[in-house]
Amino acid sequence: MIGFFILLKFGYTLTETNHLTFLLSPTSKLVEFVTGFQSIYADSKGYYFQELNIVIDKSCAGFNFWILSFLMLTFLSLKYFEKINDKVIAIIISFFGAYLFTVLINSFRINVVVIFQNKIELLTNLRKGIIHESIGITINLTFLVLIYLITEKILNFKKRNGKLT
């Protein structure tokens, strides 16, 4: 898993925005749904929201969050299974679960930034970049911890009740 993590991180350095549409497109759709504004995809730039004056690009894809949540879910769940088949299923579920969490949480993060960034900037002397990153770090870390705690509770409950083998 560590080797897979290193491979993905290295691969990410070689990607462009176009390579990350599997994360960016559903994220953009959810932002469109919440804000009511439409985005336009600009090749190699990302999803541009004219009314909001924002671009959802490679840096907004949530790729690092996806990798971290996938590894976290994998390491957490593997200790609950003994059979190889069950471990493989746990890895697959972790992969797709992490993807779903990434799209949802990334969309939430972007919407929070859209709503609060300008308000926070008016109330403080902080620059937009610092506010943007602070909101992102706070939301991502909070949800990583919540996902871990909830997943562990579910797995413990199922193990205690004999539903995990």
Coordinates of C-alpha atoms in Angstrom, one line a residue, residues 31 35 52 54 109-119:
V31 CA -21.1 23.0 -6.8
T35 CA -24.9 27.5 -6.1
L52 CA -18.5 33.3 -8.9
I54 CA -13.6 30.8 -9.6
R109 CA -15.2 22.6 0.8
I110 CA -15.6 24.6 -2.4
N111 CA -19.1 25.7 -1.5
V112 CA -17.9 26.8 2.0
V113 CA -15.1 28.8 0.4
V114 CA -17.5 30.4 -2.0
I115 CA -19.9 31.4 0.8
F116 CA -17.4 32.5 3.5
Q117 CA -14.1 33.5 1.9
N118 CA -15.1 37.1 1.1
K119 CA -16.9 37.6 4.4

